[in-house]
């Protein structure tokens, strides 16, 4: 179950049906993608570099090496440095491994892009869909895990499945932190054993929860540090 500090309420603009990210792929389709990827990398093995449980395109890597200084310069710009402040030392301090994520060997099929890694442990499939979702599917012996991130709605849903594909539990978060929708958990026979409706069961707004928490903390500090008023003053300021 997702741990949380403060129950939250999401505006009614989200209907219950919308409070989850949904994949258009079945578990069988995930397996087919994995098989297609492994079959393709075997066919193109002489064009690929296998490093740290991941396949990279040597052709793409060679192309990136030609412009590696521009990529490293952009890295510093993306991390807050002004272009005129970037020095040769800054660029040389970044190893060429920074290029690896951009040279991962990927397959494009029907508008979707996907790749796999983790073959020696628990294989994992990564998909960028044509409708703006990022999906990762983890293949394990005792459980399958499906993570679906919808970049349009900012909802992320995680589904866990038993080895026979039955849903084990599901939960959704909004903006990577707020529990939304309905949490459900099932036993191996498919029987619902736990359910939480984050709106119905916790009808306290985020602002109300923050006000309650601040009031309780201030009360605690007032009694605990009554001889140190600076602690209370700092809390009120911050």
PDB file of C-alpha atoms in Angstrom:
ATOM      1  CA  UNK A   1       0.000   0.000   0.000  1.00  0.00           C
ATOM      2  CA  UNK A   2       1.202   3.485  -0.743  1.00  0.00           C
ATOM      3  CA  UNK A   3       2.475   5.285   2.319  1.00  0.00           C
ATOM      4  CA  UNK A   4       1.310   8.857   2.712  1.00  0.00           C
ATOM      5  CA  UNK A   5       1.819  11.725   5.103  1.00  0.00           C
ATOM      6  CA  UNK A   6      -1.218  13.872   4.357  1.00  0.00           C
ATOM      7  CA  UNK A   7      -4.517  12.669   2.792  1.00  0.00           C
ATOM      8  CA  UNK A   8      -5.415  14.811  -0.182  1.00  0.00           C
ATOM      9  CA  UNK A   9      -8.498  15.730  -2.143  1.00  0.00           C
ATOM     10  CA  UNK A  10      -8.341  16.176  -5.926  1.00  0.00           C
ATOM     11  CA  UNK A  11     -10.818  18.491  -7.636  1.00  0.00           C
ATOM     12  CA  UNK A  12     -13.994  16.977  -9.030  1.00  0.00           C
ATOM     13  CA  UNK A  13     -12.814  17.684 -12.555  1.00  0.00           C
ATOM     14  CA  UNK A  14     -11.403  14.170 -12.400  1.00  0.00           C
ATOM     15  CA  UNK A  15     -14.194  11.654 -12.781  1.00  0.00           C
ATOM     16  CA  UNK A  16     -13.555   8.247 -11.180  1.00  0.00           C
ATOM     17  CA  UNK A  17     -13.080   6.695 -14.618  1.00  0.00           C
ATOM     18  CA  UNK A  18     -10.350   9.221 -15.372  1.00  0.00           C
ATOM     19  CA  UNK A  19      -8.425   8.748 -12.132  1.00  0.00           C
ATOM     20  CA  UNK A  20      -6.042   6.184 -13.520  1.00  0.00           C
ATOM     21  CA  UNK A  21      -3.606   5.805 -16.377  1.00  0.00           C
ATOM     22  CA  UNK A  22      -4.524   2.984 -18.731  1.00  0.00           C
ATOM     23  CA  UNK A  23      -2.389   0.912 -21.091  1.00  0.00           C
ATOM     24  CA  UNK A  24      -3.736  -0.383 -24.390  1.00  0.00           C
ATOM     25  CA  UNK A  25      -1.449  -3.436 -24.187  1.00  0.00           C
ATOM     26  CA  UNK A  26      -2.108  -6.835 -22.636  1.00  0.00           C
ATOM     27  CA  UNK A  27       0.501  -8.897 -20.784  1.00  0.00           C
ATOM     28  CA  UNK A  28       0.740 -11.168 -23.821  1.00  0.00           C
ATOM     29  CA  UNK A  29       1.494  -8.146 -26.001  1.00  0.00           C
ATOM     30  CA  UNK A  30       4.230  -7.078 -23.566  1.00  0.00           C
ATOM     31  CA  UNK A  31       5.734 -10.548 -23.890  1.00  0.00           C
ATOM     32  CA  UNK A  32       5.538 -10.338 -27.678  1.00  0.00           C
ATOM     33  CA  UNK A  33       7.387  -7.010 -27.610  1.00  0.00           C
ATOM     34  CA  UNK A  34      10.078  -8.496 -25.414  1.00  0.00           C
ATOM     35  CA  UNK A  35      10.458 -11.458 -27.776  1.00  0.00           C
ATOM     36  CA  UNK A  36      10.595  -9.139 -30.806  1.00  0.00           C
ATOM     37  CA  UNK A  37      13.276  -7.010 -29.183  1.00  0.00           C
ATOM     38  CA  UNK A  38      15.453  -9.985 -28.205  1.00  0.00           C
ATOM     39  CA  UNK A  39      15.041 -11.518 -31.661  1.00  0.00           C
ATOM     40  CA  UNK A  40      16.043  -8.241 -33.330  1.00  0.00           C
ATOM     41  CA  UNK A  41      19.131  -7.678 -31.167  1.00  0.00           C
ATOM     42  CA  UNK A  42      20.316 -11.196 -32.004  1.00  0.00           C
ATOM     43  CA  UNK A  43      19.950 -10.403 -35.719  1.00  0.00           C
ATOM     44  CA  UNK A  44      21.815  -7.085 -35.361  1.00  0.00           C
ATOM     45  CA  UNK A  45      24.346  -8.172 -32.768  1.00  0.00           C
ATOM     46  CA  UNK A  46      27.332  -7.025 -34.852  1.00  0.00           C
ATOM     47  CA  UNK A  47      25.873  -3.489 -34.895  1.00  0.00           C
ATOM     48  CA  UNK A  48      25.260  -3.296 -31.157  1.00  0.00           C
ATOM     49  CA  UNK A  49      27.226  -2.840 -27.964  1.00  0.00           C
ATOM     50  CA  UNK A  50      26.106  -4.848 -24.929  1.00  0.00           C
ATOM     51  CA  UNK A  51      27.036  -3.053 -21.730  1.00  0.00           C
ATOM     52  CA  UNK A  52      25.640  -3.273 -18.195  1.00  0.00           C
ATOM     53  CA  UNK A  53      22.653  -5.368 -19.227  1.00  0.00           C
ATOM     54  CA  UNK A  54      21.675  -2.987 -22.038  1.00  0.00           C
ATOM     55  CA  UNK A  55      22.078  -2.919 -25.826  1.00  0.00           C
ATOM     56  CA  UNK A  56      23.380   0.245 -27.498  1.00  0.00           C
ATOM     57  CA  UNK A  57      23.552   1.161 -31.180  1.00  0.00           C
ATOM     58  CA  UNK A  58      27.215   1.562 -32.158  1.00  0.00           C
ATOM     59  CA  UNK A  59      26.191   3.641 -35.182  1.00  0.00           C
ATOM     60  CA  UNK A  60      24.214   6.053 -33.026  1.00  0.00           C
ATOM     61  CA  UNK A  61      27.001   6.146 -30.448  1.00  0.00           C
ATOM     62  CA  UNK A  62      29.588   6.980 -33.115  1.00  0.00           C
ATOM     63  CA  UNK A  63      27.393   9.822 -34.348  1.00  0.00           C
ATOM     64  CA  UNK A  64      26.949  11.178 -30.847  1.00  0.00           C
ATOM     65  CA  UNK A  65      30.692  11.071 -30.176  1.00  0.00           C
ATOM     66  CA  UNK A  66      31.192  13.514 -33.043  1.00  0.00           C
ATOM     67  CA  UNK A  67      29.004  16.089 -31.293  1.00  0.00           C
ATOM     68  CA  UNK A  68      29.759  15.065 -27.713  1.00  0.00           C
ATOM     69  CA  UNK A  69      31.008  18.529 -26.701  1.00  0.00           C
ATOM     70  CA  UNK A  70      27.700  20.100 -27.756  1.00  0.00           C
ATOM     71  CA  UNK A  71      25.804  17.472 -25.776  1.00  0.00           C
ATOM     72  CA  UNK A  72      27.934  18.060 -22.694  1.00  0.00           C
ATOM     73  CA  UNK A  73      27.527  21.812 -23.079  1.00  0.00           C
ATOM     74  CA  UNK A  74      23.745  21.340 -23.254  1.00  0.00           C
ATOM     75  CA  UNK A  75      23.913  19.216 -20.105  1.00  0.00           C
ATOM     76  CA  UNK A  76      25.368  22.138 -18.154  1.00  0.00           C
ATOM     77  CA  UNK A  77      22.798  24.546 -19.626  1.00  0.00           C
ATOM     78  CA  UNK A  78      19.982  22.175 -18.625  1.00  0.00           C
ATOM     79  CA  UNK A  79      21.444  22.123 -15.114  1.00  0.00           C
ATOM     80  CA  UNK A  80      21.408  25.875 -14.662  1.00  0.00           C
ATOM     81  CA  UNK A  81      24.694  27.166 -16.079  1.00  0.00           C
ATOM     82  CA  UNK A  82      24.732  30.073 -18.493  1.00  0.00           C
ATOM     83  CA  UNK A  83      26.307  29.280 -21.877  1.00  0.00           C
ATOM     84  CA  UNK A  84      29.036  31.884 -21.444  1.00  0.00           C
ATOM     85  CA  UNK A  85      29.996  30.423 -18.038  1.00  0.00           C
ATOM     86  CA  UNK A  86      30.721  26.920 -19.333  1.00  0.00           C
ATOM     87  CA  UNK A  87      34.462  26.177 -19.492  1.00  0.00           C
ATOM     88  CA  UNK A  88      36.545  23.491 -21.182  1.00  0.00           C
ATOM     89  CA  UNK A  89      37.112  22.033 -17.726  1.00  0.00           C
ATOM     90  CA  UNK A  90      33.341  21.700 -17.247  1.00  0.00           C
ATOM     91  CA  UNK A  91      33.026  19.822 -20.541  1.00  0.00           C
ATOM     92  CA  UNK A  92      36.011  17.548 -19.906  1.00  0.00           C
ATOM     93  CA  UNK A  93      34.728  16.734 -16.411  1.00  0.00           C
ATOM     94  CA  UNK A  94      31.805  14.839 -17.973  1.00  0.00           C
ATOM     95  CA  UNK A  95      32.667  11.337 -19.119  1.00  0.00           C
ATOM     96  CA  UNK A  96      31.552  10.068 -22.504  1.00  0.00           C
ATOM     97  CA  UNK A  97      29.182   7.671 -20.712  1.00  0.00           C
ATOM     98  CA  UNK A  98      26.760  10.599 -20.628  1.00  0.00           C
ATOM     99  CA  UNK A  99      25.997   9.707 -24.267  1.00  0.00           C
ATOM    100  CA  UNK A 100      24.864   6.157 -23.505  1.00  0.00           C
ATOM    101  CA  UNK A 101      21.199   6.845 -22.627  1.00  0.00           C
ATOM    102  CA  UNK A 102      20.749   8.568 -26.002  1.00  0.00           C
ATOM    103  CA  UNK A 103      22.221   5.622 -27.902  1.00  0.00           C
ATOM    104  CA  UNK A 104      20.059   2.808 -26.485  1.00  0.00           C
ATOM    105  CA  UNK A 105      18.929   0.513 -29.271  1.00  0.00           C
ATOM    106  CA  UNK A 106      15.161   0.885 -29.650  1.00  0.00           C
ATOM    107  CA  UNK A 107      12.467  -0.520 -31.916  1.00  0.00           C
ATOM    108  CA  UNK A 108       9.695   1.541 -33.486  1.00  0.00           C
ATOM    109  CA  UNK A 109       6.444  -0.217 -34.264  1.00  0.00           C
ATOM    110  CA  UNK A 110       3.047   1.282 -35.120  1.00  0.00           C
ATOM    111  CA  UNK A 111       4.033   4.669 -33.714  1.00  0.00           C
ATOM    112  CA  UNK A 112       5.310   3.248 -30.427  1.00  0.00           C
ATOM    113  CA  UNK A 113       8.972   2.996 -29.384  1.00  0.00           C
ATOM    114  CA  UNK A 114      10.235   0.280 -27.038  1.00  0.00           C
ATOM    115  CA  UNK A 115      13.324  -1.469 -25.702  1.00  0.00           C
ATOM    116  CA  UNK A 116      14.315  -3.994 -23.007  1.00  0.00           C
ATOM    117  CA  UNK A 117      17.045  -4.440 -20.408  1.00  0.00           C
ATOM    118  CA  UNK A 118      17.842  -6.506 -17.315  1.00  0.00           C
ATOM    119  CA  UNK A 119      18.060  -9.836 -19.141  1.00  0.00           C
ATOM    120  CA  UNK A 120      20.310 -11.452 -16.526  1.00  0.00           C
ATOM    121  CA  UNK A 121      18.004 -10.572 -13.629  1.00  0.00           C
ATOM    122  CA  UNK A 122      14.399  -9.440 -14.087  1.00  0.00           C
ATOM    123  CA  UNK A 123      13.772  -8.365 -17.710  1.00  0.00           C
ATOM    124  CA  UNK A 124      12.116  -4.972 -18.040  1.00  0.00           C
ATOM    125  CA  UNK A 125      10.311  -3.501 -21.021  1.00  0.00           C
ATOM    126  CA  UNK A 126      10.130   0.261 -21.618  1.00  0.00           C
ATOM    127  CA  UNK A 127       7.582   1.772 -24.011  1.00  0.00           C
ATOM    128  CA  UNK A 128       6.935   5.306 -25.233  1.00  0.00           C
ATOM    129  CA  UNK A 129       3.472   5.249 -26.780  1.00  0.00           C
ATOM    130  CA  UNK A 130       2.150   7.365 -29.617  1.00  0.00           C
ATOM    131  CA  UNK A 131      -0.558   8.777 -27.319  1.00  0.00           C
ATOM    132  CA  UNK A 132       1.860  10.251 -24.756  1.00  0.00           C
ATOM    133  CA  UNK A 133       2.390   7.522 -22.182  1.00  0.00           C
ATOM    134  CA  UNK A 134       5.528   6.003 -20.690  1.00  0.00           C
ATOM    135  CA  UNK A 135       5.122   2.358 -19.705  1.00  0.00           C
ATOM    136  CA  UNK A 136       7.503  -0.009 -17.982  1.00  0.00           C
ATOM    137  CA  UNK A 137       6.706  -3.669 -17.468  1.00  0.00           C
ATOM    138  CA  UNK A 138       8.810  -5.831 -15.152  1.00  0.00           C
ATOM    139  CA  UNK A 139       8.881  -9.589 -15.715  1.00  0.00           C
ATOM    140  CA  UNK A 140       9.456 -11.522 -12.474  1.00  0.00           C
ATOM    141  CA  UNK A 141       8.901 -15.168 -11.593  1.00  0.00           C
ATOM    142  CA  UNK A 142       6.373 -14.510  -8.837  1.00  0.00           C
ATOM    143  CA  UNK A 143       4.828 -11.246 -10.014  1.00  0.00           C
ATOM    144  CA  UNK A 144       4.466  -8.900 -12.978  1.00  0.00           C
ATOM    145  CA  UNK A 145       4.625  -5.134 -12.403  1.00  0.00           C
ATOM    146  CA  UNK A 146       3.156  -2.582 -14.808  1.00  0.00           C
ATOM    147  CA  UNK A 147       3.827   1.133 -14.424  1.00  0.00           C
ATOM    148  CA  UNK A 148       1.866   3.528 -16.646  1.00  0.00           C
ATOM    149  CA  UNK A 149       2.623   7.258 -16.690  1.00  0.00           C
ATOM    150  CA  UNK A 150       0.259   9.476 -18.655  1.00  0.00           C
ATOM    151  CA  UNK A 151       2.049  12.746 -19.433  1.00  0.00           C
ATOM    152  CA  UNK A 152      -1.186  14.503 -20.425  1.00  0.00           C
ATOM    153  CA  UNK A 153      -3.126  13.851 -17.202  1.00  0.00           C
ATOM    154  CA  UNK A 154      -0.014  13.605 -14.964  1.00  0.00           C
ATOM    155  CA  UNK A 155      -1.439  10.391 -13.545  1.00  0.00           C
ATOM    156  CA  UNK A 156       0.715   7.342 -12.839  1.00  0.00           C
ATOM    157  CA  UNK A 157      -0.895   3.963 -12.235  1.00  0.00           C
ATOM    158  CA  UNK A 158       0.978   0.915 -10.963  1.00  0.00           C
ATOM    159  CA  UNK A 159      -0.565  -2.536 -11.387  1.00  0.00           C
ATOM    160  CA  UNK A 160       0.756  -5.765  -9.873  1.00  0.00           C
ATOM    161  CA  UNK A 161      -0.257  -9.129 -11.341  1.00  0.00           C
ATOM    162  CA  UNK A 162      -0.070 -12.732 -10.179  1.00  0.00           C
ATOM    163  CA  UNK A 163       1.863 -15.173 -12.433  1.00  0.00           C
ATOM    164  CA  UNK A 164      -1.470 -16.236 -13.995  1.00  0.00           C
ATOM    165  CA  UNK A 165      -2.113 -12.583 -15.059  1.00  0.00           C
ATOM    166  CA  UNK A 166      -4.814 -11.914 -12.435  1.00  0.00           C
ATOM    167  CA  UNK A 167      -4.667  -8.429 -10.940  1.00  0.00           C
ATOM    168  CA  UNK A 168      -3.044  -8.409  -7.502  1.00  0.00           C
ATOM    169  CA  UNK A 169      -3.287  -4.719  -6.587  1.00  0.00           C
ATOM    170  CA  UNK A 170      -3.539  -1.331  -8.268  1.00  0.00           C
ATOM    171  CA  UNK A 171      -3.020   2.270  -7.201  1.00  0.00           C
ATOM    172  CA  UNK A 172      -2.732   5.681  -8.856  1.00  0.00           C
ATOM    173  CA  UNK A 173      -0.925   8.891  -7.959  1.00  0.00           C
ATOM    174  CA  UNK A 174      -1.206  12.411  -9.343  1.00  0.00           C
ATOM    175  CA  UNK A 175       1.933  14.493 -10.017  1.00  0.00           C
ATOM    176  CA  UNK A 176       4.104  11.773  -8.475  1.00  0.00           C
ATOM    177  CA  UNK A 177       2.863  12.340  -4.928  1.00  0.00           C
ATOM    178  CA  UNK A 178      -0.897  12.545  -4.386  1.00  0.00           C
ATOM    179  CA  UNK A 179      -3.000   9.406  -3.986  1.00  0.00           C
ATOM    180  CA  UNK A 180      -6.065   9.531  -6.248  1.00  0.00           C
ATOM    181  CA  UNK A 181      -8.720   7.201  -7.568  1.00  0.00           C
ATOM    182  CA  UNK A 182      -9.257   3.872  -5.851  1.00  0.00           C
ATOM    183  CA  UNK A 183      -6.669   1.535  -4.372  1.00  0.00           C
ATOM    184  CA  UNK A 184      -7.677  -2.120  -4.756  1.00  0.00           C
ATOM    185  CA  UNK A 185      -6.074  -5.363  -3.622  1.00  0.00           C
ATOM    186  CA  UNK A 186      -7.113  -8.916  -4.603  1.00  0.00           C
ATOM    187  CA  UNK A 187      -6.200 -12.396  -3.417  1.00  0.00           C
ATOM    188  CA  UNK A 188      -4.948 -15.081  -5.792  1.00  0.00           C
ATOM    189  CA  UNK A 189      -8.506 -16.217  -6.568  1.00  0.00           C
ATOM    190  CA  UNK A 190      -9.483 -12.720  -7.744  1.00  0.00           C
ATOM    191  CA  UNK A 191     -11.467 -11.803  -4.620  1.00  0.00           C
ATOM    192  CA  UNK A 192     -11.321  -8.136  -3.576  1.00  0.00           C
ATOM    193  CA  UNK A 193      -9.735  -7.990  -0.094  1.00  0.00           C
ATOM    194  CA  UNK A 194      -8.997  -4.285   0.336  1.00  0.00           C
ATOM    195  CA  UNK A 195     -10.310  -1.070  -1.196  1.00  0.00           C
ATOM    196  CA  UNK A 196      -9.610   2.600  -0.471  1.00  0.00           C
ATOM    197  CA  UNK A 197     -11.363   5.503  -2.175  1.00  0.00           C
ATOM    198  CA  UNK A 198      -9.040   8.453  -1.590  1.00  0.00           C
ATOM    199  CA  UNK A 199     -11.829  11.023  -2.063  1.00  0.00           C
ATOM    200  CA  UNK A 200     -14.665   9.265  -0.219  1.00  0.00           C
ATOM    201  CA  UNK A 201     -12.594   7.821   2.629  1.00  0.00           C
ATOM    202  CA  UNK A 202     -10.393  10.895   3.167  1.00  0.00           C
ATOM    203  CA  UNK A 203     -12.555  13.992   2.496  1.00  0.00           C
ATOM    204  CA  UNK A 204      -9.955  16.437   3.823  1.00  0.00           C
ATOM    205  CA  UNK A 205      -8.430  18.973   1.453  1.00  0.00           C
ATOM    206  CA  UNK A 206      -4.667  19.350   1.222  1.00  0.00           C
ATOM    207  CA  UNK A 207      -4.906  22.927   2.500  1.00  0.00           C
ATOM    208  CA  UNK A 208      -6.999  21.845   5.504  1.00  0.00           C
ATOM    209  CA  UNK A 209      -4.559  19.062   6.308  1.00  0.00           C
ATOM    210  CA  UNK A 210      -1.623  21.486   6.165  1.00  0.00           C
ATOM    211  CA  UNK A 211      -3.391  23.933   8.472  1.00  0.00           C
ATOM    212  CA  UNK A 212      -4.155  21.167  10.970  1.00  0.00           C
ATOM    213  CA  UNK A 213      -0.571  19.908  10.853  1.00  0.00           C
ATOM    214  CA  UNK A 214       0.876  23.416  11.323  1.00  0.00           C
ATOM    215  CA  UNK A 215      -1.403  24.037  14.279  1.00  0.00           C
ATOM    216  CA  UNK A 216      -0.406  20.743  15.931  1.00  0.00           C
ATOM    217  CA  UNK A 217       3.319  21.320  15.353  1.00  0.00           C
ATOM    218  CA  UNK A 218       3.122  24.881  16.701  1.00  0.00           C
ATOM    219  CA  UNK A 219       1.327  23.612  19.799  1.00  0.00           C
ATOM    220  CA  UNK A 220       4.034  20.978  20.334  1.00  0.00           C
ATOM    221  CA  UNK A 221       6.884  23.474  19.876  1.00  0.00           C
ATOM    222  CA  UNK A 222       5.236  26.009  22.198  1.00  0.00           C
ATOM    223  CA  UNK A 223       5.245  23.478  25.046  1.00  0.00           C
ATOM    224  CA  UNK A 224       8.516  21.747  24.204  1.00  0.00           C
ATOM    225  CA  UNK A 225      10.603  24.886  23.585  1.00  0.00           C
ATOM    226  CA  UNK A 226       8.878  27.468  25.761  1.00  0.00           C
ATOM    227  CA  UNK A 227      12.297  28.621  26.966  1.00  0.00           C
ATOM    228  CA  UNK A 228      13.586  28.950  23.385  1.00  0.00           C
ATOM    229  CA  UNK A 229      11.222  31.369  21.610  1.00  0.00           C
ATOM    230  CA  UNK A 230      13.619  31.584  18.651  1.00  0.00           C
ATOM    231  CA  UNK A 231      12.658  28.006  17.652  1.00  0.00           C
ATOM    232  CA  UNK A 232       8.988  28.973  17.491  1.00  0.00           C
ATOM    233  CA  UNK A 233       9.776  32.200  15.643  1.00  0.00           C
ATOM    234  CA  UNK A 234      11.821  30.324  13.009  1.00  0.00           C
ATOM    235  CA  UNK A 235       9.020  27.797  12.519  1.00  0.00           C
ATOM    236  CA  UNK A 236       6.483  30.567  11.914  1.00  0.00           C
ATOM    237  CA  UNK A 237       8.811  32.238   9.405  1.00  0.00           C
ATOM    238  CA  UNK A 238       9.572  29.070   7.473  1.00  0.00           C
TER     239      UNK A 238
END
